[in-house]
């Protein structure tokens, strides 16, 4: 009985893994929610307004309406030691889901048109709509391809997710 009570108490305080995309340049050696004071400085500074107040008031990135320009304003505005501009912005990449219109025979290239690093190309096949291919080496995870997608088929995530 005591063992199950202790296990229950531990589970109350265990960290819940968040799938939230944190702002770029967040230090990889910290637990973001331990260091962030939720002051909203990065949210206010974000020039494209993709940093929003997420779960429990912590900043997270939403590509619903715009993209990250990697302007560094979020990192420079933070009063805490959360950001490191000497490391890569992040490791997120764009991935196309099964809901892509091309999988249903509809010709669409809105994601390619929005992709500035030209990481999205289309593969042509006889008798089918061209299908998107994302070069993960070129993709910087900016999210420019997300909002224009009419079927919400593009998701930004870590390569291991």
One Martini backbone bead per residue (centre of mass of N, CA, C, O) as a GRO file, in nm:
protein
  161
    1UNK     BB    1   0.059   0.061  -0.023
    2UNK     BB    2   0.295   0.263   0.014
    3UNK     BB    3   0.408   0.231  -0.273
    4UNK     BB    4   0.154   0.345  -0.424
    5UNK     BB    5   0.157   0.622  -0.291
    6UNK     BB    6   0.439   0.713  -0.382
    7UNK     BB    7   0.381   0.684  -0.683
    8UNK     BB    8   0.150   0.892  -0.691
    9UNK     BB    9   0.315   1.136  -0.597
   10UNK     BB   10   0.527   1.133  -0.821
   11UNK     BB   11   0.322   1.170  -1.059
   12UNK     BB   12   0.236   1.459  -0.978
   13UNK     BB   13   0.555   1.578  -1.026
   14UNK     BB   14   0.585   1.504  -1.298
   15UNK     BB   15   0.673   1.561  -1.610
   16UNK     BB   16   0.530   1.698  -1.886
   17UNK     BB   17   0.539   1.643  -2.211
   18UNK     BB   18   0.601   1.880  -2.449
   19UNK     BB   19   0.499   1.987  -2.791
   20UNK     BB   20   0.604   2.254  -2.784
   21UNK     BB   21   0.718   2.532  -2.952
   22UNK     BB   22   0.982   2.703  -2.901
   23UNK     BB   23   1.172   2.940  -2.929
   24UNK     BB   24   1.435   3.037  -3.068
   25UNK     BB   25   1.742   2.964  -2.900
   26UNK     BB   26   1.692   2.768  -2.694
   27UNK     BB   27   1.835   2.616  -2.463
   28UNK     BB   28   1.935   2.272  -2.436
   29UNK     BB   29   2.036   2.273  -2.109
   30UNK     BB   30   1.731   2.326  -2.037
   31UNK     BB   31   1.436   2.392  -1.858
   32UNK     BB   32   1.219   2.608  -1.965
   33UNK     BB   33   1.001   2.611  -1.721
   34UNK     BB   34   1.226   2.690  -1.504
   35UNK     BB   35   1.325   2.978  -1.643
   36UNK     BB   36   1.061   3.088  -1.719
   37UNK     BB   37   0.854   3.381  -1.620
   38UNK     BB   38   0.626   3.488  -1.818
   39UNK     BB   39   0.670   3.801  -1.930
   40UNK     BB   40   0.638   3.837  -2.265
   41UNK     BB   41   0.876   3.961  -2.429
   42UNK     BB   42   0.884   3.769  -2.677
   43UNK     BB   43   0.596   3.819  -2.771
   44UNK     BB   44   0.623   4.127  -2.818
   45UNK     BB   45   0.887   4.111  -3.013
   46UNK     BB   46   0.750   3.958  -3.229
   47UNK     BB   47   0.717   4.041  -3.567
   48UNK     BB   48   0.505   3.784  -3.651
   49UNK     BB   49   0.333   3.663  -3.406
   50UNK     BB   50   0.415   3.342  -3.323
   51UNK     BB   51   0.433   3.415  -3.031
   52UNK     BB   52   0.263   3.258  -2.768
   53UNK     BB   53   0.037   3.189  -2.524
   54UNK     BB   54   0.040   2.902  -2.353
   55UNK     BB   55   0.076   2.679  -2.146
   56UNK     BB   56   0.075   2.841  -1.847
   57UNK     BB   57   0.207   3.101  -2.017
   58UNK     BB   58   0.397   2.983  -2.213
   59UNK     BB   59   0.594   3.012  -2.469
   60UNK     BB   60   0.490   2.964  -2.815
   61UNK     BB   61   0.469   2.828  -3.136
   62UNK     BB   62   0.268   2.958  -3.418
   63UNK     BB   63   0.190   2.885  -3.775
   64UNK     BB   64  -0.103   2.977  -3.859
   65UNK     BB   65  -0.015   3.295  -3.980
   66UNK     BB   66   0.305   3.245  -3.977
   67UNK     BB   67   0.658   3.314  -3.958
   68UNK     BB   68   0.996   3.271  -3.916
   69UNK     BB   69   1.277   3.512  -3.946
   70UNK     BB   70   1.514   3.517  -3.744
   71UNK     BB   71   1.557   3.812  -3.583
   72UNK     BB   72   1.614   3.782  -3.244
   73UNK     BB   73   1.412   3.944  -3.058
   74UNK     BB   74   1.337   3.734  -2.846
   75UNK     BB   75   1.621   3.688  -2.728
   76UNK     BB   76   1.693   3.997  -2.669
   77UNK     BB   77   1.434   4.046  -2.465
   78UNK     BB   78   1.532   3.853  -2.256
   79UNK     BB   79   1.605   3.852  -1.900
   80UNK     BB   80   1.700   3.572  -1.931
   81UNK     BB   81   1.899   3.257  -1.954
   82UNK     BB   82   1.762   3.105  -2.239
   83UNK     BB   83   1.943   3.211  -2.467
   84UNK     BB   84   2.147   3.104  -2.774
   85UNK     BB   85   2.303   3.256  -3.052
   86UNK     BB   86   2.540   3.023  -3.104
   87UNK     BB   87   2.318   2.845  -3.185
   88UNK     BB   88   2.089   2.694  -3.325
   89UNK     BB   89   1.769   2.775  -3.344
   90UNK     BB   90   1.681   2.479  -3.453
   91UNK     BB   91   1.542   2.131  -3.540
   92UNK     BB   92   1.314   2.190  -3.708
   93UNK     BB   93   1.069   2.047  -3.938
   94UNK     BB   94   0.905   1.971  -4.227
   95UNK     BB   95   0.586   1.791  -4.272
   96UNK     BB   96   0.396   1.570  -4.465
   97UNK     BB   97   0.077   1.472  -4.476
   98UNK     BB   98  -0.193   1.279  -4.588
   99UNK     BB   99  -0.379   1.550  -4.638
  100UNK     BB  100  -0.266   1.607  -4.893
  101UNK     BB  101  -0.392   1.692  -5.196
  102UNK     BB  102  -0.204   1.512  -5.376
  103UNK     BB  103  -0.325   1.239  -5.250
  104UNK     BB  104  -0.612   1.336  -5.416
  105UNK     BB  105  -0.530   1.466  -5.711
  106UNK     BB  106  -0.441   1.758  -5.627
  107UNK     BB  107  -0.318   2.052  -5.746
  108UNK     BB  108  -0.053   2.166  -5.524
  109UNK     BB  109   0.197   2.451  -5.429
  110UNK     BB  110   0.192   2.642  -5.173
  111UNK     BB  111   0.445   2.554  -5.014
  112UNK     BB  112   0.659   2.617  -5.230
  113UNK     BB  113   0.593   2.923  -5.265
  114UNK     BB  114   0.671   2.985  -4.945
  115UNK     BB  115   0.966   2.866  -4.981
  116UNK     BB  116   1.266   3.022  -4.950
  117UNK     BB  117   1.484   2.775  -4.934
  118UNK     BB  118   1.381   2.551  -5.130
  119UNK     BB  119   1.283   2.262  -4.978
  120UNK     BB  120   1.043   2.238  -5.187
  121UNK     BB  121   0.948   1.972  -5.396
  122UNK     BB  122   0.830   1.815  -5.699
  123UNK     BB  123   0.703   1.501  -5.793
  124UNK     BB  124   0.668   1.340  -6.091
  125UNK     BB  125   0.380   1.153  -6.216
  126UNK     BB  126   0.209   0.952  -6.399
  127UNK     BB  127  -0.130   1.034  -6.342
  128UNK     BB  128  -0.034   1.251  -6.120
  129UNK     BB  129   0.010   1.445  -5.878
  130UNK     BB  130   0.238   1.623  -5.753
  131UNK     BB  131   0.473   1.555  -5.497
  132UNK     BB  132   0.603   1.633  -5.204
  133UNK     BB  133   0.945   1.735  -5.116
  134UNK     BB  134   1.158   1.745  -4.830
  135UNK     BB  135   1.456   1.906  -4.760
  136UNK     BB  136   1.603   1.879  -4.452
  137UNK     BB  137   1.869   2.039  -4.515
  138UNK     BB  138   1.705   2.310  -4.603
  139UNK     BB  139   1.526   2.310  -4.371
  140UNK     BB  140   1.446   2.561  -4.099
  141UNK     BB  141   1.149   2.573  -3.964
  142UNK     BB  142   0.976   2.847  -4.022
  143UNK     BB  143   0.661   2.790  -4.144
  144UNK     BB  144   0.572   2.910  -4.430
  145UNK     BB  145   0.404   2.641  -4.525
  146UNK     BB  146   0.157   2.624  -4.331
  147UNK     BB  147  -0.065   2.850  -4.381
  148UNK     BB  148  -0.111   2.798  -4.704
  149UNK     BB  149  -0.231   2.529  -4.639
  150UNK     BB  150  -0.551   2.402  -4.715
  151UNK     BB  151  -0.505   2.106  -4.538
  152UNK     BB  152  -0.309   2.103  -4.298
  153UNK     BB  153  -0.032   1.911  -4.387
  154UNK     BB  154   0.173   2.087  -4.224
  155UNK     BB  155   0.444   2.008  -4.001
  156UNK     BB  156   0.623   2.106  -3.716
  157UNK     BB  157   0.914   1.912  -3.623
  158UNK     BB  158   1.094   1.683  -3.496
  159UNK     BB  159   1.260   1.421  -3.639
  160UNK     BB  160   1.180   1.217  -3.381
  161UNK     BB  161   0.846   1.245  -3.379
   0.00000   0.00000   0.00000
